[in-house]
XYZ file of C-alpha atoms in Angstrom:
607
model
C 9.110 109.390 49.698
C 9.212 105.901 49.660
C 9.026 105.671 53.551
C 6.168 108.159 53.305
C 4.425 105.253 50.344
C 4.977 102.132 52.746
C 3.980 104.331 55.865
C 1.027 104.925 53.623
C 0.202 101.148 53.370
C 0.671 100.001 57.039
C -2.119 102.562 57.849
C -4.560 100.994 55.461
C -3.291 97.537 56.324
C -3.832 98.214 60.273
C -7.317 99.561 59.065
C -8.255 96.417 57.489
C -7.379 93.738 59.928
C -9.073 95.737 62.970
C -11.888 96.628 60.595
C -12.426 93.208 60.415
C -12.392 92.261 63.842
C -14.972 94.620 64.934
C -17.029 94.215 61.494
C -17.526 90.577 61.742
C -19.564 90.095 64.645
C -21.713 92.363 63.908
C -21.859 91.253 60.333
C -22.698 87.383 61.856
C -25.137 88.909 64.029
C -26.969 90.280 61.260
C -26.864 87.815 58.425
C -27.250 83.783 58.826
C -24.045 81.546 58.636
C -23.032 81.334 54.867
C -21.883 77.830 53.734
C -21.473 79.180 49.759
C -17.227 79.800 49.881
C -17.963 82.297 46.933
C -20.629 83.753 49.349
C -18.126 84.190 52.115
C -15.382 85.264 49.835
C -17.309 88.643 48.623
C -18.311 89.238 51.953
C -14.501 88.886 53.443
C -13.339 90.974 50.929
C -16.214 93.615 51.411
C -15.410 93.590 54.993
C -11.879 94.712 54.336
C -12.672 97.326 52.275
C -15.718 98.750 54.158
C -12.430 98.777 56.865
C -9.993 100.701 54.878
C -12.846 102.902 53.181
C -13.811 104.281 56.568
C -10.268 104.990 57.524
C -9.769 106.670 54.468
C -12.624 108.964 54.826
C -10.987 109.752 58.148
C -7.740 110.798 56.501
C -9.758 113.302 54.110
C -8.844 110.753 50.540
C -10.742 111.591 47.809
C -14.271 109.127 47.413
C -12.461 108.447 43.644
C -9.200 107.186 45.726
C -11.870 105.334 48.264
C -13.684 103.838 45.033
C -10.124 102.739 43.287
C -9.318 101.122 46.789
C -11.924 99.393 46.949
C -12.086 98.105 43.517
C -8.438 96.827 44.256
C -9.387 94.906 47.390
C -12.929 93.106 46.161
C -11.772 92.716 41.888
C -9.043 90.138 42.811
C -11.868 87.786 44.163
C -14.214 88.984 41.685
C -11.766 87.948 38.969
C -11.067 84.489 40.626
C -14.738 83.589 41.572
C -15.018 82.962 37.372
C -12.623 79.983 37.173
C -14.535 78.595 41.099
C -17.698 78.722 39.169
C -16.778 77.017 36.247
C -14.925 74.022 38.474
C -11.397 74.929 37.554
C -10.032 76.259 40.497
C -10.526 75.383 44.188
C -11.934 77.272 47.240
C -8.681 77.164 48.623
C -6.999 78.647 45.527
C -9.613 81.000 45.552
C -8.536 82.542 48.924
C -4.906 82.133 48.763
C -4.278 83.706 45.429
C -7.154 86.412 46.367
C -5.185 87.911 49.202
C -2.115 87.693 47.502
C -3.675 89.674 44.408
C -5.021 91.876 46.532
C -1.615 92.937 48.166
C -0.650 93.743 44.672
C -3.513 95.972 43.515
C -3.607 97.748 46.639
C 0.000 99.416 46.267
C -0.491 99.642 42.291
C -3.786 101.640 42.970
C -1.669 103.957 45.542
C 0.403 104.208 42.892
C -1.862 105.366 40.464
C -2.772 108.163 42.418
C 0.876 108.491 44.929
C -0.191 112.567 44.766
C -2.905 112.074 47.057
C -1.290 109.031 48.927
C 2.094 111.231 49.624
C 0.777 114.190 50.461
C 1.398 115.563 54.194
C -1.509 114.501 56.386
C -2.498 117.425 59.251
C 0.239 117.921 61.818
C -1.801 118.419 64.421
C -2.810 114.257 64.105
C 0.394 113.270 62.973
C 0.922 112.075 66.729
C -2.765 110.236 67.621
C -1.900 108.194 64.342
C 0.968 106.899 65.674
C -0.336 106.614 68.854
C -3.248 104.660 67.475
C -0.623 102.503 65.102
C 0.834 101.677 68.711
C -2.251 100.186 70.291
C -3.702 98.824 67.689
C -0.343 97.114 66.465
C 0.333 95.730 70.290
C -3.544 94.179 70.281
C -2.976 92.722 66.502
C 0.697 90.923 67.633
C -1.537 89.883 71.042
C -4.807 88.639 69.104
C -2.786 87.076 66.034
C -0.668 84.861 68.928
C -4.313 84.335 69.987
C -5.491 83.047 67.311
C -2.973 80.941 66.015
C -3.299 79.616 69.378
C -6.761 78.719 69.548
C -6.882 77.372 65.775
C -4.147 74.862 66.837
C -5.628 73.639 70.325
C -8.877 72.833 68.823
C -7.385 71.024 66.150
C -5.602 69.165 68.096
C -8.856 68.223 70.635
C -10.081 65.652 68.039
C -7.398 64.802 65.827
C -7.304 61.506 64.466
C -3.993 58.999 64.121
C -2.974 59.189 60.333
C -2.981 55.371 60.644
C -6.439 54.994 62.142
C -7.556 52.769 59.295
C -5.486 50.403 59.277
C -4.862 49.135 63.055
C -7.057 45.967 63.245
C -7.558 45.477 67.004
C -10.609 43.105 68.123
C -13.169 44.412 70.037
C -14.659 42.642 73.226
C -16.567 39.428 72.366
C -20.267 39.810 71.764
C -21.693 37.812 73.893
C -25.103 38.600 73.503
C -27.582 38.145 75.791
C -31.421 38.253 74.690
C -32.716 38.234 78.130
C -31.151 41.857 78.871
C -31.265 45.040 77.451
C -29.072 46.102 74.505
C -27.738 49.540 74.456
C -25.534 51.018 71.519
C -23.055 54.190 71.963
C -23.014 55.939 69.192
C -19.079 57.004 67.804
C -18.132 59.300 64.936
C -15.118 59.033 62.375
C -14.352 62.856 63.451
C -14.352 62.243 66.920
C -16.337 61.840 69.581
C -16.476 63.419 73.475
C -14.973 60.861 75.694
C -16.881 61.893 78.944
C -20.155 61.827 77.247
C -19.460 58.404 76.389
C -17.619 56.357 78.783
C -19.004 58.097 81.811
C -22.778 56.496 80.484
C -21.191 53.502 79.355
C -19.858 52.830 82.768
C -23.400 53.634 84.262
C -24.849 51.311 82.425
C -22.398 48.325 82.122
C -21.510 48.501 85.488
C -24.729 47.158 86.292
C -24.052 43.540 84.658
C -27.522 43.360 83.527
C -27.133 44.825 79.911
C -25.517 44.415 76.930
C -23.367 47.462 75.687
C -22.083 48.055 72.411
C -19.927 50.780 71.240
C -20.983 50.994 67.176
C -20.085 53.342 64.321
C -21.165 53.372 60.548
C -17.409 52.226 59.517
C -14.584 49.848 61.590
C -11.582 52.004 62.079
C -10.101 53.535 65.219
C -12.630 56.240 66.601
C -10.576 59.206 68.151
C -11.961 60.639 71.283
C -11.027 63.799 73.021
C -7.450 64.859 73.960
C -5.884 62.104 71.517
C -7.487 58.499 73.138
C -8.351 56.162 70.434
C -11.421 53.038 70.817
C -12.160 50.351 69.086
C -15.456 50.244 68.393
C -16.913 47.075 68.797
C -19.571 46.972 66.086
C -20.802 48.488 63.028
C -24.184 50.087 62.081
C -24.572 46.654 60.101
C -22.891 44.194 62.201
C -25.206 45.554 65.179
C -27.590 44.678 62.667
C -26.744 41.129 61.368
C -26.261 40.577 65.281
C -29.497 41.278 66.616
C -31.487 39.337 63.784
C -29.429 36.578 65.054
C -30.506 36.514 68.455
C -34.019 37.853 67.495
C -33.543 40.714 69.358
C -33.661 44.522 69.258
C -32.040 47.926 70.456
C -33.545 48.842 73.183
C -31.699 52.138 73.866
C -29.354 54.653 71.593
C -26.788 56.989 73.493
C -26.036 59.949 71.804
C -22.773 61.864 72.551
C -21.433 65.579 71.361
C -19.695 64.443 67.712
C -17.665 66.633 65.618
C -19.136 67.282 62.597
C -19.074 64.035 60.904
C -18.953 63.797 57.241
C -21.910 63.940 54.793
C -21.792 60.607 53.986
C -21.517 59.605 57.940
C -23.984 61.657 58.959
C -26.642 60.577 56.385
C -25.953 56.849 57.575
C -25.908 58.123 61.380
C -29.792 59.857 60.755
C -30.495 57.086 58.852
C -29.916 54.620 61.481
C -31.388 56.724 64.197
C -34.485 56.980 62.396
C -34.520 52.692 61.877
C -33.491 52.801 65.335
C -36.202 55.046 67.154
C -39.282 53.219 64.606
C -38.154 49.912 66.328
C -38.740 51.448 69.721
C -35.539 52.123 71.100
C -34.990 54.765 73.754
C -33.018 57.314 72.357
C -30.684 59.605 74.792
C -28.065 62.615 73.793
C -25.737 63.882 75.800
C -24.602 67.431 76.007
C -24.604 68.681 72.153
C -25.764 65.324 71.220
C -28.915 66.923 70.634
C -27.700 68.011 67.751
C -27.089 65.038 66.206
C -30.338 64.004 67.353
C -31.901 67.187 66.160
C -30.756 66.848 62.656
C -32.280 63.477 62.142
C -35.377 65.479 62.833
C -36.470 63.088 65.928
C -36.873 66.079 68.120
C -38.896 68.209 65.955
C -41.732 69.804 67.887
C -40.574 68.290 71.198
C -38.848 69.311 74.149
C -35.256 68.962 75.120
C -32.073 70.227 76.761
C -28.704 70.714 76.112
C -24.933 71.840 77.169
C -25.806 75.974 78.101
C -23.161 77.071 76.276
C -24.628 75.526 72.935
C -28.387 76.656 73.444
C -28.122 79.626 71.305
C -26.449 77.784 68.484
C -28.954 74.745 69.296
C -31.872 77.433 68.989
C -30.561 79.441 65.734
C -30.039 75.240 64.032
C -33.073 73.675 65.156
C -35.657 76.267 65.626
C -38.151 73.034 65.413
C -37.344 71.668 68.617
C -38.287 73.218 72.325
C -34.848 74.140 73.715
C -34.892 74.670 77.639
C -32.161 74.670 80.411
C -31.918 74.602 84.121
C -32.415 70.680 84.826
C -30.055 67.602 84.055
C -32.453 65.862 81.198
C -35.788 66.202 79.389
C -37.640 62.919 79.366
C -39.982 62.966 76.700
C -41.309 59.423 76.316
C -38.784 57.550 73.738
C -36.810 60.578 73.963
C -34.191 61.444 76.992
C -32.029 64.964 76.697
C -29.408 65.683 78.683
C -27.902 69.235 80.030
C -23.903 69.264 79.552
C -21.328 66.760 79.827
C -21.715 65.259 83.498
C -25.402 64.972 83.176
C -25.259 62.111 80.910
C -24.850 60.133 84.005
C -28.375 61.224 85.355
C -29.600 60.536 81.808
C -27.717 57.194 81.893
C -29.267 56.391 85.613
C -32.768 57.597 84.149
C -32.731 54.865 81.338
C -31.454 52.159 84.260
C -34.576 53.471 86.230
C -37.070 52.802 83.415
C -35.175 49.072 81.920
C -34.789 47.548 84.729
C -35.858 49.367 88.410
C -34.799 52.373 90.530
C -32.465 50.528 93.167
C -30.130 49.080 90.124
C -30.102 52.842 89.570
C -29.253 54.164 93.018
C -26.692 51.200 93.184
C -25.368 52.414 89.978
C -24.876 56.209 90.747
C -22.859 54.433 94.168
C -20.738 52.596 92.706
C -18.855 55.345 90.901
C -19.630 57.444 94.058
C -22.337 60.294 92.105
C -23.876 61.921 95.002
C -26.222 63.787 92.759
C -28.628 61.580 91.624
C -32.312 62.331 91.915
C -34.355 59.204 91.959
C -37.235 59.141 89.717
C -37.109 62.779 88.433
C -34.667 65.193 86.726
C -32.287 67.418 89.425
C -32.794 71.234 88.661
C -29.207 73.005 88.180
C -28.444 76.114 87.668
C -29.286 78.304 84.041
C -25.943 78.920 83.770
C -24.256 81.806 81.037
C -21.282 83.369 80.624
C -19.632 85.838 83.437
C -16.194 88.058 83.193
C -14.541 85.446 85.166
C -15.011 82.937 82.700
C -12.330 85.342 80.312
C -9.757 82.651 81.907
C -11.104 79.932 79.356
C -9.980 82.796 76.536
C -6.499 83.213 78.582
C -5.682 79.549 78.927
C -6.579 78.752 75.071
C -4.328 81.931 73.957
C -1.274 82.103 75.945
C -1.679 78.389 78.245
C 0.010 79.099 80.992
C 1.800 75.748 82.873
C 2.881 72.517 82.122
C 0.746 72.223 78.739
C 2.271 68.419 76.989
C 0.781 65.739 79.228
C 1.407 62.278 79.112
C -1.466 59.773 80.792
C -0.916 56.456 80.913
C -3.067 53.635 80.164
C -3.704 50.166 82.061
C -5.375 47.542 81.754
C -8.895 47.249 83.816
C -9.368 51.374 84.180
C -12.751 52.576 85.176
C -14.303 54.362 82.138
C -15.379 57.366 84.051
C -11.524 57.545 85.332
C -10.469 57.669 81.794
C -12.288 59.952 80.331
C -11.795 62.375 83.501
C -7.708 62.369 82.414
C -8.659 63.102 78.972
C -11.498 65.631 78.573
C -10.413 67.938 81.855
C -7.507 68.971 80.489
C -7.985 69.695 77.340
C -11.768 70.897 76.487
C -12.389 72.422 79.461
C -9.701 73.960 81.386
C -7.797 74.122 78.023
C -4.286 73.942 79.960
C -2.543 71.099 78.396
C -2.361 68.078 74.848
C -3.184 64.731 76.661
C -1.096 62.086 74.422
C -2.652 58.117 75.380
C 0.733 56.260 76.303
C 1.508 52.499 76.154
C 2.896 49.546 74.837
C -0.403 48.062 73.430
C -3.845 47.968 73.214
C -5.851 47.781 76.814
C -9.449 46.785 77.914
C -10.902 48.914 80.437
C -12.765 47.441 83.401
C -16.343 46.391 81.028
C -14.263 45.452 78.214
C -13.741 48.206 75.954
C -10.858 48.144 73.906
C -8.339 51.514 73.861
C -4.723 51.797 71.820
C -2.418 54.087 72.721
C -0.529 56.657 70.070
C 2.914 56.273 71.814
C 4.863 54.722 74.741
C 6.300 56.088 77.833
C 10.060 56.141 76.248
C 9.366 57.412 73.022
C 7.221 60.398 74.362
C 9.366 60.754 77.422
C 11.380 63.771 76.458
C 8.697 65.873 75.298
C 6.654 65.542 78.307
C 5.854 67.558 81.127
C 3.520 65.644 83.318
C 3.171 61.583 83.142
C -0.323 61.305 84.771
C -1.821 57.898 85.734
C -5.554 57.402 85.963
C -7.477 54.676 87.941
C -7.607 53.775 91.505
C -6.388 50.370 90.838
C -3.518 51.799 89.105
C -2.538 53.859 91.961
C -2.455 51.465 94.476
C -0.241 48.857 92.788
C 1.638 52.077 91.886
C 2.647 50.006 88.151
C 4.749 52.672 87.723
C 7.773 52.268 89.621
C 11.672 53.346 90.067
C 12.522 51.552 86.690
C 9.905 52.988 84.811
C 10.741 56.700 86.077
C 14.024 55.936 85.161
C 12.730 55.631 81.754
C 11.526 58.593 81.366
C 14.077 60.588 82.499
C 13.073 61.294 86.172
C 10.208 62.827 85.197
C 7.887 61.405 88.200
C 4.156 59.478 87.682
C 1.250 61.073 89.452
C -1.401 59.500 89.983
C -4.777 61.101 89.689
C -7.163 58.818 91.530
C -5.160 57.720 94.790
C -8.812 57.702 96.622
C -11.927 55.716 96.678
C -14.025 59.277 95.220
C -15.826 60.530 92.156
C -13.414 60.197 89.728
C -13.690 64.049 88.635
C -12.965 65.556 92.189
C -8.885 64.763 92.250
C -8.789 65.754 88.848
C -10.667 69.315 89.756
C -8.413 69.593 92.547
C -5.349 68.653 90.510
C -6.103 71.387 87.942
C -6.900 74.110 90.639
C -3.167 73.418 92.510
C -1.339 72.581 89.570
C -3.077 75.952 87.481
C -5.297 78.114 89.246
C -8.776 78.340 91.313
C -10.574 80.145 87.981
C -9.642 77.450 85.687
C -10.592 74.578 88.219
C -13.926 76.778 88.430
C -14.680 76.684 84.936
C -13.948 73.074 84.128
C -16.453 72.024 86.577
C -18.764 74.318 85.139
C -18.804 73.411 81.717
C -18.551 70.037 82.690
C -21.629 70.758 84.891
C -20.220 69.882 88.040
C -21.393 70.925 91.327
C -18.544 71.502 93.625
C -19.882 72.220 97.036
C -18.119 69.181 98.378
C -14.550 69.394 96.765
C -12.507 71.885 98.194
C -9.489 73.788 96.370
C -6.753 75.403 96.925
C -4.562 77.180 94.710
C -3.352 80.754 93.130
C -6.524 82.654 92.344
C -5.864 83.830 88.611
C -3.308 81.976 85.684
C -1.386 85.041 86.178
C 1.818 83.559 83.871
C -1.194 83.825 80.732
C -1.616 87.270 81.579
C 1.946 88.357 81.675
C 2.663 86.441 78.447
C -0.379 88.798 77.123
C 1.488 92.038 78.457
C 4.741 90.962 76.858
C 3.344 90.125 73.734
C 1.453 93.677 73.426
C 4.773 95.760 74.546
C 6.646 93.973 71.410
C 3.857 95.092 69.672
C 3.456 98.602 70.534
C 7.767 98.507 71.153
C 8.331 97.189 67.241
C 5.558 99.597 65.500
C 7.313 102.607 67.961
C 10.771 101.051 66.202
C 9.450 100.977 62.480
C 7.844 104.479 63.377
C 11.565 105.776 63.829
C 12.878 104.028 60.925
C 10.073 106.088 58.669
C 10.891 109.212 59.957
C 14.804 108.790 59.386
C 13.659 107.461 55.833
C 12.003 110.861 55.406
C 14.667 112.979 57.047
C 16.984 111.670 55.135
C 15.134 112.112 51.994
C 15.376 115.751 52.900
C 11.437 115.768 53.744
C 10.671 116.874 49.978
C 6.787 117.848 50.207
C 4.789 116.969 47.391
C 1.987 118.973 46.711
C -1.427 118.193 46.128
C -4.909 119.587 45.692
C -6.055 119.878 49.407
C -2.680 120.081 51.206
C -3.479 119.678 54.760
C -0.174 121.378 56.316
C -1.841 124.240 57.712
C 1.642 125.995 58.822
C 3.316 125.562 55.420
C 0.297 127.007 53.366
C 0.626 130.053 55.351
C 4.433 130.337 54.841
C 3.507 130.180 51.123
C 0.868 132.884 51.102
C 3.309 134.939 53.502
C 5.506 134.617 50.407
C 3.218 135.610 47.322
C 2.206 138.593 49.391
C 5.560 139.821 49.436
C 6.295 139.484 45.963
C 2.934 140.752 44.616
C 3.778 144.285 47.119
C 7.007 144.221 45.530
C 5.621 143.751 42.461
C 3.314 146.920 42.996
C 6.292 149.274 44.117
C 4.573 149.306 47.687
């Protein structure tokens, strides 16, 4: 009997977690996000039970059985919500100690009624349930690894040094010049995307004739995609007590994608947009920086453009603004949008073409070799959306196939652009690897801004798989040489940018021979790349991902076929004692039965 109870409890514990799965999309696709955690708590827990309510009315329970299930699942966090409300117990409590409760009252209520619960369920389904338990067990071991997975690698995408606030590095010298535009790069405390800064940064410092400042409300480190850390070199005040100074103003804001900075941040950040856009400046986002634009309401009732894959969060957020796609930036008079990632460069060009003159802009887009700069008016590109092929982003973040811990090594004088091509390509977009910022101190990149590493070469050398080094200059004085790779074990330095090219191509290509084709596809496509003129060559498909998918769903179906066996010897060995109950379902035993009481009622009548 008691494998027949716990056999019991696996089916309703299968039918809650794949209830789930399927329930909440459709739930988010009919009901707004919820912020409330009480709000989200109740509807969790109604989720599950809706779940294991349906499968119960499957399996012929009676509705008081469903109703006592139910009342197990959704009274725990009932119950708890009390002590939330009255601000003695945390959200976190609150959903710990509601799922444990709930594992509780769910047996004790099967207890309560283990006539119904033990009964024998029709023969004739006995084997599509455990067929069923099969697949859907080998997709839950598959999607849990999946999960976990994914949780972890965007964790990790923006995760800041734990001793971020207290590394005091300088930042470049400010010296200011009144006589030239000043542009400030907005950073965030929670991170901020490196390409959609330092590829605009380079754009526009590379000319000479500007002053560039990378500023933040507070001075700490600023972590940047794939674990690279910046200095910033001024603060939202500093920028400030600097320009009164010089009597001079901001004359142009970037904006890149920023991860969710905190209240307090973000109400300085809108703040100082707001100061910054009444004084005149230019304001451009890049990619999702429209969001952060967006919510300080300076793009209310205006048009603007953003990173594809965003635009239906963009439009659900800020239903106030004119969302469009299918060209690199909106100019909108003190307002410049751009499309995703790589477009900040045309928006960074388009600010160069209205400061200062359209050659300084065509002489910027050559000098980091951008062939696809359209003087004077925004390039149309492609409307893009999601296609089945782009399921390999899904396969890479789940089950990364390849070497996935990757070491890049910093030096002094790098070209921004060839920085942030090691750092974001890797990890945000094809999702294949970590990216760790190696070392042995702090470095200025080729306009001055200031980087620190998290580790060195030796101390990170044995859990490494690749040692990449960015920058052309890099390459060819090769700074890496036979003592170096003897340092780190023999594992060998490559060098990503051993050409005079746009800095993304030999990255592209290295991702496409070192991975696959489909991954080097979609990087360039979220990264908004055009590829016509970089040729790859490589295995079609990250084929080791889907293998590790395959194994993971044969352990899955293999160990619920094993505990399947176990339950049956459990009941075997019981002797198979059949309980009775009010609706038996054995179809073959109630007819033995009858078969019997007719026999002893003839007897009975001297027939």
């Amino acid at each position: 009997m008691a494998g027949r109870f716990v056999g019991r409890f696996l089916e309703l514990m299968i039918a809650m977690f794949f209830g789930m799965l399927l329930l909440d999309p459709v739930w988010a696709a009919l009901l707004p996000p919820v912020a409330r955690l009480d709000v989200s708590a109740l509807i969790m827990a109604v989720q599950m039970a809706l779940a294991v309510a349906v499968w119960m009315g499957v399996r012929r329970y009676s509705l008081l059985a469903i109703a006592e299930m139910a009342l197990a699942m959704i009274g725990p966090f009932l119950v708890l919500l009390v002590p939330f409300w009255l601000g003695a117990m945390s959200g976190a409590t609150v959903m710990m100690a509601g799922h444990m409760l709930m594992l509780v009252c769910m047996p004790l209520a099967m207890a309560r009624r283990r006539t119904e619960y033990l009964r024998s369920r029709p023969s004739g389904r006995r084997r599509w349930l455990v067929r069923t338990a099969v697949v859907l067990v080998a997709l839950l071991v598959a999607g849990g690894v999946s999960a976990v997975n994914t949780v972890s690698v965007f964790a990790d995408l923006y995760k800041a040094r734990p001793d971020a606030g207290k590394i005091k590095v300088a930042a470049k010298t400010a010296n200011h010049d009144r006589n030239k535009p000043t542009i400030a790069f907005l950073g965030s405390d929670n991170g901020t995307n490196v390409a959609d800064l330092l590829a605009p940064y380079e754009i526009l410092a590379g000319t000479g004739r500007m002053n560039t400042y990378v500023v933040s409300a507070g001075a700490r480190l600023l972590p940047m995609t794939g674990g690279l850390d910046i200095v910033p070199d001024l603060t939202f005040d500093e920028l400030a007590q600097l320009m009164s100074r010089q009597r001079d103003s901001v004359d142009a804001v970037v904006i890149p994608a920023l991860q969710k900075p905190e209240p307090a941040e973000r109400t300085s950040t809108n703040a100082w947009l707001q100061r910054q856009s009444t004084a005149g400046a230019l304001m451009l986002s890049v990619c999702t920086g429209a969001d952060t634009l967006a919510a300080s309401g300076l793009l209310d009732g205006r048009p603007a453009t953003s990173h594809w894959w965003r635009m239906s969060r963009l439009r659900d957020d800020h239903p106030a603004v004119q969302w469009s796609n299918g060209q690199r930036y909106v100019d909108d008079g003190n307002v410049i949008t751009t499309a995703g990632v790589l477009s900040g460069i045309d928006g960074a060009l388009r600010i160069i073409e209205r400061l200062i003159d359209s050659e300084t802009a065509r002489e910027a887009a050559e000098r980091i070799h951008w062939r696809h700069y359209s003087p004077g008016t925004a390039a149309q590109i492609p409307a893009l959306a999601l296609e089945p092929a782009d399921a390999v982003v899904a396969l890479n973040t789940s089950y990364r196939p390849g070497p996935t811990t990757i070491g890049v090594q910093l030096t002094d004088g790098i070209g921004e652009v060839e920085l942030a091509s090691a750092f974001v390509s890797y990890t945000e977009h094809a999702m294949v690897g970590d990216t760790v910022a190696l070392g042995d101190g702090p470095i200025r990149s080729r306009h001055g801004l200031t980087f620190v590493p998290r580790s060195t070469v030796t101390a990170a050398a044995g859990d490494l798989e690749r040692l990449l080094v960015p920058g052309l200059d890099a390459a060819r004085r090769q700074v890496m040489g036979a003592a170096q790779t003897t340092i780190t074990g023999g594992l060998q330095p490559e060098y990503l940018h051993p050409d005079e090219e746009f800095a993304f191509n030999p990255v592209i290509r290295d991702i496409a021979r070192t991975y696959d084709l489909q991954t080097a596809r979609w990087t360039a496509k979220t990264l908004e790349f055009p590829l016509a003129d970089v040729k790859l060559t490589g295995s079609d498909w990250p084929w080791e991902a889907v293998l590790t998918l395959i194994r993971l769903m044969l352990i899955g179906a293999l160990g619920t076929l094993a505990v399947t066996a176990v339950i049956r010897w459990m009941i075997q060995r019981s002797g198979n004692r059949r309980v009775p109950g009010p609706t038996d379902g054995d179809d073959a035993s109630h007819r033995a039965a009858t078969a019997d009481t007719d026999s002893v009622t003839r007897v009975a009548a001297g027939r």
